[in-house]
Short mmCIF file of C-alpha atoms in Angstrom, two decimals:
data_model
loop_
_atom_site.label_atom_id
_atom_site.label_comp_id
_atom_site.label_asym_id
_atom_site.label_seq_id
_atom_site.Cartn_x
_atom_site.Cartn_y
_atom_site.Cartn_z
CA GLY N 128 129.45 -203.60 -126.18
CA ALA N 129 126.78 -206.20 -126.74
CA GLY N 130 124.19 -203.90 -128.27
CA VAL N 131 123.77 -200.54 -129.97
CA SER N 132 124.47 -197.74 -127.55
CA GLN N 133 123.13 -194.21 -127.88
CA SER N 134 123.96 -191.14 -125.87
CA PRO N 135 122.67 -189.07 -124.35
CA ARG N 136 119.38 -190.81 -123.55
CA TYR N 137 117.69 -187.47 -123.03
CA LYS N 138 118.56 -184.06 -124.36
CA VAL N 139 116.82 -180.77 -123.74
CA ALA N 140 117.79 -177.91 -126.02
CA LYS N 141 116.68 -174.33 -126.35
CA ARG N 142 115.42 -173.38 -129.77
CA GLY N 143 118.34 -172.32 -131.91
CA GLN N 144 120.94 -174.45 -130.15
CA ASP N 145 123.03 -177.07 -131.91
CA VAL N 146 122.92 -180.66 -130.65
CA ALA N 147 124.99 -183.77 -131.32
CA LEU N 148 123.65 -187.28 -130.80
CA ARG N 149 126.00 -190.23 -130.64
CA CYS N 150 125.57 -193.82 -131.76
CA ASP N 151 127.89 -196.71 -130.98
CA PRO N 152 126.91 -199.64 -133.22
CA ILE N 153 127.46 -203.31 -132.54
CA SER N 154 131.12 -204.12 -133.10
CA GLY N 155 131.77 -205.30 -136.64
CA HIS N 156 128.48 -204.06 -138.05
CA VAL N 157 129.01 -202.48 -141.44
CA SER N 158 125.65 -200.77 -141.83
CA LEU N 159 124.30 -197.96 -139.68
CA PHE N 160 120.94 -196.23 -139.88
CA TRP N 161 119.38 -193.18 -138.23
CA TYR N 162 115.64 -192.79 -137.73
CA GLN N 163 113.40 -190.09 -136.29
CA GLN N 164 110.37 -191.19 -134.29
CA ALA N 165 107.75 -188.60 -133.45
CA LEU N 166 105.42 -189.22 -130.53
CA GLY N 167 102.87 -191.91 -131.34
CA GLN N 168 104.30 -192.70 -134.76
CA GLY N 169 106.58 -195.22 -136.36
CA PRO N 170 110.24 -194.48 -137.02
CA GLU N 171 111.06 -192.53 -140.17
CA PHE N 172 114.28 -193.17 -142.05
CA LEU N 173 116.83 -190.38 -142.01
CA THR N 174 120.10 -191.70 -143.38
CA TYR N 175 122.23 -194.80 -144.01
CA PHE N 176 125.96 -195.51 -143.81
CA GLN N 177 127.91 -198.42 -145.14
CA ASN N 178 131.19 -198.23 -143.25
CA GLU N 179 132.18 -194.57 -143.47
CA ALA N 180 130.27 -193.88 -146.67
CA GLN N 181 126.91 -192.16 -146.39
CA LEU N 182 125.00 -193.92 -149.15
CA ASP N 183 121.54 -192.53 -148.56
CA LYS N 184 120.58 -189.28 -146.88
CA SER N 185 117.25 -188.85 -148.57
CA GLY N 186 115.35 -188.78 -145.28
CA LEU N 187 117.16 -185.88 -143.67
CA PRO N 188 114.42 -183.24 -143.31
CA SER N 189 116.55 -180.17 -143.91
CA ASP N 190 120.11 -178.99 -144.32
CA ARG N 191 120.18 -178.37 -140.57
CA PHE N 192 120.58 -182.13 -140.15
CA PHE N 193 123.99 -183.64 -140.72
CA ALA N 194 125.33 -187.12 -139.98
CA GLU N 195 128.82 -188.55 -140.08
CA ARG N 196 130.66 -191.79 -139.42
CA PRO N 197 134.28 -190.87 -140.10
CA GLU N 198 135.96 -194.15 -139.14
CA GLY N 199 133.17 -196.50 -140.04
CA SER N 200 132.18 -197.16 -136.44
CA VAL N 201 130.73 -194.48 -134.15
CA SER N 202 128.26 -192.12 -135.80
CA THR N 203 127.08 -188.66 -134.83
CA LEU N 204 123.85 -187.02 -135.88
CA LYS N 205 124.07 -183.25 -135.61
CA ILE N 206 121.16 -180.88 -135.70
CA GLN N 207 121.93 -177.21 -136.10
CA ARG N 208 119.70 -174.35 -134.97
CA THR N 209 117.16 -176.72 -133.44
CA GLN N 210 113.45 -176.02 -133.90
CA GLN N 211 110.50 -177.25 -131.87
CA GLU N 212 109.48 -179.60 -134.68
CA ASP N 213 112.80 -181.42 -134.21
CA SER N 214 111.51 -182.77 -130.87
CA ALA N 215 111.40 -186.54 -131.27
CA VAL N 216 113.20 -189.74 -130.37
CA TYR N 217 116.22 -190.36 -132.58
CA LEU N 218 116.93 -194.05 -133.08
CA CYS N 219 120.11 -195.58 -134.37
CA ALA N 220 120.32 -199.10 -135.77
CA SER N 221 123.14 -201.24 -137.08
CA SER N 222 123.27 -204.39 -139.14
CA LEU N 223 125.96 -206.87 -140.03
CA GLY N 224 126.36 -206.26 -143.73
CA GLY N 225 125.28 -204.22 -146.66
CA VAL N 226 122.90 -206.91 -147.87
CA ALA N 227 119.40 -205.55 -147.85
CA LYS N 228 117.75 -208.29 -145.82
CA ASN N 229 120.12 -208.01 -142.87
CA ILE N 230 118.33 -207.51 -139.57
CA GLN N 231 118.68 -204.09 -138.00
CA TYR N 232 119.41 -203.92 -134.28
CA PHE N 233 118.29 -200.75 -132.57
CA GLY N 234 119.55 -198.67 -129.69
CA ALA N 235 117.24 -197.28 -127.01
CA GLY N 236 117.21 -193.88 -128.68
CA THR N 237 117.84 -190.28 -127.69
CA ARG N 238 114.77 -188.29 -126.73
CA LEU N 239 115.27 -184.71 -127.87
CA SER N 240 113.05 -181.97 -126.49
CA VAL N 241 113.40 -178.51 -127.99
CA LEU N 242 111.93 -175.74 -125.87
CA ALA C 152 105.91 -195.94 -153.59
CA GLN C 153 106.40 -197.99 -150.47
CA LYS C 154 103.68 -197.86 -147.86
CA ILE C 155 102.86 -199.79 -144.69
CA THR C 156 99.39 -199.70 -143.11
CA GLN C 157 98.56 -200.87 -139.62
CA THR C 158 94.86 -200.25 -139.07
CA GLN C 159 94.63 -201.25 -135.40
CA PRO C 160 95.82 -198.44 -133.11
CA GLY C 161 95.17 -200.62 -130.05
CA MET C 162 94.39 -204.25 -129.33
CA PHE C 163 93.45 -206.12 -126.18
CA VAL C 164 94.09 -209.81 -125.60
CA GLN C 165 93.59 -212.10 -122.64
CA GLU C 166 96.72 -213.70 -121.23
CA LYS C 167 97.44 -217.11 -122.80
CA GLU C 168 95.27 -216.42 -125.84
CA ALA C 169 96.48 -215.80 -129.39
CA VAL C 170 96.27 -212.41 -131.11
CA THR C 171 96.72 -211.24 -134.70
CA LEU C 172 98.14 -207.82 -135.54
CA ASP C 173 97.33 -206.66 -139.03
CA CYS C 174 99.74 -205.23 -141.58
CA THR C 175 99.22 -204.45 -145.24
CA TYR C 176 101.83 -203.03 -147.54
CA ASP C 177 102.16 -201.50 -150.95
CA THR C 178 105.11 -201.91 -153.26
CA SER C 179 105.80 -202.29 -156.95
CA ASP C 180 108.97 -204.29 -156.29
CA GLN C 181 109.02 -208.06 -156.64
CA SER C 182 111.85 -208.42 -154.14
CA TYR C 183 111.38 -207.08 -150.63
CA GLY C 184 111.54 -207.98 -146.98
CA LEU C 185 108.95 -207.62 -144.25
CA PHE C 186 109.85 -207.21 -140.60
CA TRP C 187 108.06 -206.97 -137.28
CA TYR C 188 109.51 -205.12 -134.33
CA LYS C 189 108.36 -204.77 -130.72
CA GLN C 190 108.87 -201.52 -128.85
CA PRO C 191 108.30 -201.72 -125.07
CA SER C 192 108.01 -198.60 -122.96
CA SER C 193 111.80 -198.54 -122.58
CA GLY C 194 111.95 -197.40 -126.20
CA GLU C 195 114.25 -199.96 -127.76
CA MET C 196 113.03 -201.61 -130.96
CA ILE C 197 113.33 -205.39 -130.70
CA PHE C 198 113.39 -207.50 -133.87
CA LEU C 199 110.80 -210.28 -133.84
CA ILE C 200 110.47 -211.90 -137.25
CA TYR C 201 111.38 -211.57 -140.93
CA GLN C 202 109.66 -212.69 -144.15
CA GLY C 203 111.22 -212.41 -147.59
CA SER C 204 108.96 -211.87 -150.57
CA TYR C 205 110.22 -215.07 -152.21
CA ASP C 206 109.90 -217.22 -149.11
CA GLU C 207 107.23 -219.82 -149.71
CA GLN C 208 106.80 -220.80 -146.09
CA ASN C 209 105.40 -218.47 -143.47
CA ALA C 210 108.10 -217.40 -141.03
CA THR C 211 107.96 -218.59 -137.43
CA GLU C 212 110.08 -217.62 -134.43
CA GLY C 213 108.96 -219.23 -131.18
CA ARG C 214 105.56 -217.81 -130.26
CA TYR C 215 105.62 -215.44 -133.25
CA SER C 216 104.47 -216.38 -136.72
CA LEU C 217 103.87 -214.30 -139.79
CA ASN C 218 100.78 -214.93 -141.89
CA PHE C 219 102.11 -213.88 -145.29
CA GLN C 220 99.57 -213.48 -148.08
CA LYS C 221 101.53 -212.08 -151.00
CA ALA C 222 98.63 -211.62 -153.41
CA ARG C 223 96.75 -209.60 -150.80
CA LYS C 224 99.93 -207.80 -149.75
CA SER C 225 99.39 -208.59 -146.12
CA ALA C 226 101.87 -209.72 -143.46
CA ASN C 227 99.98 -210.20 -140.23
CA LEU C 228 101.81 -211.06 -137.01
CA VAL C 229 100.35 -213.82 -134.89
CA ILE C 230 101.39 -214.06 -131.25
CA SER C 231 100.39 -217.31 -129.61
CA ALA C 232 99.93 -217.84 -125.87
CA SER C 233 100.14 -214.13 -125.00
CA GLN C 234 102.11 -213.13 -121.94
CA LEU C 235 101.90 -209.98 -119.83
CA GLY C 236 105.35 -209.04 -121.10
CA ASP C 237 104.00 -208.88 -124.64
CA SER C 238 102.28 -205.58 -123.83
CA ALA C 239 104.07 -203.09 -126.08
CA MET C 240 103.92 -201.26 -129.40
CA TYR C 241 104.35 -203.45 -132.48
CA PHE C 242 105.62 -202.11 -135.78
CA CYS C 243 105.46 -203.69 -139.22
CA ALA C 244 108.21 -202.59 -141.61
CA MET C 245 109.27 -203.19 -145.19
CA ARG C 246 112.44 -202.82 -147.20
CA GLU C 247 112.55 -202.94 -150.99
CA TYR C 248 115.66 -204.63 -152.37
CA SER C 249 115.71 -203.05 -155.80
CA GLY C 250 117.65 -200.04 -154.70
CA GLY C 251 118.31 -197.88 -151.71
CA PHE C 252 118.45 -198.91 -148.11
CA LYS C 253 115.38 -197.25 -146.74
CA THR C 254 113.14 -199.22 -144.39
CA ILE C 255 109.65 -197.84 -143.86
CA PHE C 256 107.55 -198.48 -140.79
CA GLY C 257 103.84 -198.48 -140.11
CA ALA C 258 102.24 -196.35 -137.42
CA GLY C 259 102.18 -199.27 -135.02
CA THR C 260 99.67 -201.19 -132.92
CA ARG C 261 99.65 -200.97 -129.15
CA LEU C 262 98.95 -204.37 -127.62
CA PHE C 263 97.55 -204.71 -124.11
CA VAL C 264 97.64 -208.15 -122.50
CA LYS C 265 95.12 -208.59 -119.70
CA ALA C 266 95.72 -210.90 -116.74
#
């Protein structure tokens, strides 16, 4: 597609459920990022992939969060045993190369609400 | 440590006038990039403008310009000839190039353009 696509757009989960959020980056983009955006705040970095390699996962808040990009294209962010504090918008971004100054293009996000 | 500060939670501007959104940053790196993104109510982050730390000229992209003052560590966004469609959240972001791939964002400024 022309842009970064994320699904679902909205997800409601009961506390303790596992969720999986999908990101389809722009075709040919090597780099992929996940961010968490709490209400009224700026995005916070979660993790970074270069192709299928996860090069930085320093922002993942706990071991309940797991991300993968097995074929270097589509990525999935999985949250196990969701908690209320996980409620946020999860943004995915992709960029053309691994060079640091490459512009990141964002998807519209998945809004996760944990009840 | 990296840090981005946006001190204006909200700003009002009259249509067709210019507005400046403030951004200051903190880094010990000599090589870094500064970015501005727009986030309308739809949620998608839209890239506006980029400034590299070694760029001598201030960046410009159409109605957007970046007032880069390296010694003061400020990177203010100037929007000229404001339009109603400019009403949105605006985020300043920074990426250090020395290592890692993390981009950090400020808390944002909500801009309201009045007719």
